[in-house]
């Protein structure tokens, strides 16, 4: 029921913090994995690691910017040449411009628009292009990585005494991605394409101590931040037949942070 063997899965941001765990576990379960990312060095290194650990030769890395129509089209062509079909698209890229991360007062109109175009727009672009392949197959599966900040307001007190904030663009982008998921699920359902979102809580990545302490206090399960491996089970569930009657949903994986 949870079998994903021989399915062809394209993972955007596939060499990132969360994407690399997704790429590795899909490869471990025998899928054909197309890791796509703009970071070629990280991508090639991850590819070697995964091949060595899983002995799965049907894993490739393709340098591809999800905001470039040409890159996305080339990547689809390469994927179809090699694997003939695309069973699932996992949107886990995190595009941002150089000014991303500023406090609300300091975000310029241009930066706001650019970050939304890159992230939400990138998810739109690759989903539209790949759904054309899935429509022809009359079968497909899209999984968007959203966030707890797509459906709740940030708790700004957790950023107290830290350099960090939760950027305003992120709320707009991630809430957009959650309803974009529902739109696509409704629109593409007639072609047997399912579309769901996963909303993770904060994933541990050696963030500042104050931030980690403040964050963990609000987590119900284990008073800890998420690990990427906390998210892979839900991904496998959504890609597999175990979830064949589920579409348009947003599955929250946050250890109870937003309860
Ligand atoms: N890390 C968290 O705590 C957390 C929590 C909730 C949701 N998320 C979401 O999970 C997803 C992955 O986040 P992450 O923490 O792994 O981020 P990350 O920065 O570690 O990885 C993102 C990857 O996307 C790649 N990328 C950036 N722009 C790209 C583009 N235009 N085209 C292709 N690839 C591009 C980067 O090179 C990077 O490897 C994002 O959507 C993020 O918003 C993350």
CSV table of N, CA and C and ligand atoms in Angstrom, one decimal, residues 12-19 36-39 42 64-67 91-96 118-119 123 145-148 170 174 177 198-205 207 225, ligand 1:
chain,number,residue,atom,x,y,z
A,12,UNK,N,11.8,19.4,-6.2
A,12,UNK,CA,12.5,20.7,-6.4
A,12,UNK,C,13.1,21.1,-5.0
A,13,UNK,N,14.2,21.8,-5.1
A,13,UNK,CA,14.9,22.1,-3.9
A,13,UNK,C,15.4,20.8,-3.3
A,14,UNK,N,15.7,19.9,-4.2
A,14,UNK,CA,16.0,18.5,-3.8
A,14,UNK,C,17.3,18.3,-3.0
A,15,UNK,N,18.1,19.4,-3.0
A,15,UNK,CA,19.3,19.2,-2.2
A,15,UNK,C,19.3,20.1,-1.0
A,16,UNK,N,18.2,20.7,-0.7
A,16,UNK,CA,18.1,21.5,0.5
A,16,UNK,C,17.9,20.7,1.8
A,17,UNK,N,17.7,21.4,2.9
A,17,UNK,CA,17.6,20.8,4.2
A,17,UNK,C,16.5,19.7,4.2
A,18,UNK,N,15.3,20.1,3.8
A,18,UNK,CA,14.2,19.1,3.7
A,18,UNK,C,14.2,18.3,2.5
A,19,UNK,N,14.5,18.9,1.3
A,19,UNK,CA,14.5,18.2,0.0
A,19,UNK,C,15.5,17.1,0.0
A,36,UNK,N,16.1,18.2,-8.4
A,36,UNK,CA,16.4,19.4,-9.1
A,36,UNK,C,16.6,20.6,-8.1
A,37,UNK,N,17.6,21.4,-8.5
A,37,UNK,CA,18.0,22.5,-7.6
A,37,UNK,C,18.9,23.5,-8.4
A,38,UNK,N,19.0,24.7,-7.9
A,38,UNK,CA,20.0,25.6,-8.5
A,38,UNK,C,21.4,25.4,-8.0
A,39,UNK,N,21.5,24.8,-6.9
A,39,UNK,CA,22.8,24.6,-6.3
A,39,UNK,C,23.5,23.3,-6.8
A,42,UNK,N,26.0,21.2,-4.3
A,42,UNK,CA,25.3,20.4,-3.3
A,42,UNK,C,24.5,19.3,-3.9
A,64,UNK,N,18.3,23.1,-12.2
A,64,UNK,CA,17.1,23.7,-12.8
A,64,UNK,C,16.6,24.8,-11.9
A,65,UNK,N,16.4,25.9,-12.4
A,65,UNK,CA,15.8,27.0,-11.7
A,65,UNK,C,14.3,27.0,-11.9
A,66,UNK,N,13.5,26.8,-10.9
A,66,UNK,CA,12.0,26.7,-11.1
A,66,UNK,C,11.4,28.0,-11.6
A,67,UNK,N,12.1,29.1,-11.6
A,67,UNK,CA,11.5,30.3,-12.1
A,67,UNK,C,11.9,30.5,-13.6
A,91,UNK,N,7.2,19.9,-4.5
A,91,UNK,CA,7.7,21.3,-4.5
A,91,UNK,C,8.3,21.7,-3.2
A,92,UNK,N,9.6,21.6,-3.1
A,92,UNK,CA,10.3,21.9,-1.8
A,92,UNK,C,11.4,22.9,-2.0
A,93,UNK,N,11.4,23.7,-3.1
A,93,UNK,CA,12.4,24.7,-3.3
A,93,UNK,C,12.1,25.9,-2.4
A,94,UNK,N,13.1,26.7,-2.1
A,94,UNK,CA,12.9,27.9,-1.3
A,94,UNK,C,13.6,29.1,-1.9
A,95,UNK,N,13.0,29.5,-3.0
A,95,UNK,CA,13.6,30.7,-3.7
A,95,UNK,C,13.5,32.0,-2.9
A,96,UNK,N,14.5,32.8,-2.9
A,96,UNK,CA,14.4,34.1,-2.2
A,96,UNK,C,15.5,35.0,-2.8
A,118,UNK,N,9.1,34.8,-7.1
A,118,UNK,CA,10.1,33.7,-7.2
A,118,UNK,C,9.5,32.4,-6.6
A,119,UNK,N,9.0,32.5,-5.4
A,119,UNK,CA,8.6,31.4,-4.6
A,119,UNK,C,7.2,30.9,-5.0
A,123,UNK,N,6.5,27.9,-7.9
A,123,UNK,CA,5.7,26.7,-7.6
A,123,UNK,C,4.6,26.6,-8.7
A,145,UNK,N,5.2,21.9,-0.5
A,145,UNK,CA,5.6,22.1,0.9
A,145,UNK,C,5.2,23.5,1.3
A,146,UNK,N,4.2,23.6,2.1
A,146,UNK,CA,3.7,24.9,2.6
A,146,UNK,C,4.4,25.2,3.9
A,147,UNK,N,3.7,25.6,4.9
A,147,UNK,CA,4.3,25.9,6.2
A,147,UNK,C,3.2,26.2,7.2
A,148,UNK,N,3.5,26.1,8.5
A,148,UNK,CA,2.6,26.5,9.6
A,148,UNK,C,2.2,28.0,9.4
A,170,UNK,N,6.6,35.6,3.5
A,170,UNK,CA,6.5,34.2,3.8
A,170,UNK,C,5.0,33.8,4.1
A,174,UNK,N,3.1,31.4,1.6
A,174,UNK,CA,2.7,30.0,2.1
A,174,UNK,C,1.1,29.9,2.2
A,177,UNK,N,0.2,29.2,-1.3
A,177,UNK,CA,0.5,27.9,-1.7
A,177,UNK,C,-0.6,26.9,-1.2
A,198,UNK,N,2.0,19.8,2.5
A,198,UNK,CA,2.5,19.4,3.8
A,198,UNK,C,2.9,20.7,4.5
A,199,UNK,N,2.5,21.0,5.7
A,199,UNK,CA,2.9,22.2,6.4
A,199,UNK,C,3.8,21.8,7.6
A,200,UNK,N,5.1,21.9,7.4
A,200,UNK,CA,6.0,21.6,8.5
A,200,UNK,C,6.1,22.8,9.5
A,201,UNK,N,6.4,22.4,10.8
A,201,UNK,CA,6.8,23.4,11.7
A,201,UNK,C,8.3,23.7,11.5
A,202,UNK,N,8.9,24.5,12.4
A,202,UNK,CA,10.3,24.8,12.2
A,202,UNK,C,11.2,23.6,12.3
A,203,UNK,N,12.1,23.5,11.3
A,203,UNK,CA,13.1,22.3,11.3
A,203,UNK,C,14.4,22.8,11.8
A,204,UNK,N,15.0,21.9,12.7
A,204,UNK,CA,16.2,22.3,13.3
A,204,UNK,C,17.4,22.4,12.3
A,205,UNK,N,18.1,23.5,12.4
A,205,UNK,CA,19.2,23.7,11.4
A,205,UNK,C,20.3,24.6,12.1
A,207,UNK,N,20.0,26.8,14.4
A,207,UNK,CA,19.6,28.2,14.5
A,207,UNK,C,20.1,28.7,15.8
A,225,UNK,N,12.4,21.0,18.0
A,225,UNK,CA,12.1,21.4,16.7
A,225,UNK,C,12.0,20.1,15.8
B,1,LIG,N1,13.2,24.7,7.2
B,1,LIG,C1,12.1,24.9,7.9
B,1,LIG,O1,12.0,25.1,9.1
B,1,LIG,C2,10.8,24.9,7.1
B,1,LIG,C3,9.6,24.9,7.8
B,1,LIG,C4,8.4,25.0,7.1
B,1,LIG,C5,8.4,25.0,5.7
B,1,LIG,N2,9.6,24.9,5.0
B,1,LIG,C6,9.5,24.9,3.6
B,1,LIG,O2,10.1,23.7,3.1
B,1,LIG,C7,10.7,24.0,1.8
B,1,LIG,C8,12.2,23.6,1.9
B,1,LIG,O3,12.9,24.4,2.8
B,1,LIG,P1,14.3,24.1,3.4
B,1,LIG,O4,14.3,24.4,4.8
B,1,LIG,O5,14.7,22.7,2.9
B,1,LIG,O6,15.1,25.2,2.6
B,1,LIG,P2,16.6,25.1,2.1
B,1,LIG,O7,17.0,26.5,1.8
B,1,LIG,O8,17.5,24.3,2.9
B,1,LIG,O9,16.5,24.3,0.7
B,1,LIG,C9,15.8,24.9,-0.4
B,1,LIG,C10,16.5,24.5,-1.7
B,1,LIG,O10,15.9,25.2,-2.7
B,1,LIG,C11,16.9,25.5,-3.7
B,1,LIG,N3,16.4,26.6,-4.5
B,1,LIG,C12,16.3,27.9,-4.2
B,1,LIG,N4,15.8,28.6,-5.2
B,1,LIG,C13,15.5,27.7,-6.2
B,1,LIG,C14,15.1,27.8,-7.6
B,1,LIG,N5,14.7,29.0,-8.1
B,1,LIG,N6,14.9,26.7,-8.3
B,1,LIG,C15,15.3,25.5,-7.8
B,1,LIG,N7,15.8,25.3,-6.5
B,1,LIG,C16,15.9,26.4,-5.8
B,1,LIG,C17,18.1,25.9,-2.8
B,1,LIG,O11,19.3,25.9,-3.6
B,1,LIG,C18,18.0,24.9,-1.7
B,1,LIG,O12,18.8,23.8,-2.0
B,1,LIG,C19,10.5,25.5,1.5
B,1,LIG,O13,9.3,25.6,0.8
B,1,LIG,C20,10.3,26.1,2.9
B,1,LIG,O14,9.5,27.2,2.9
B,1,LIG,C21,10.8,24.9,5.7
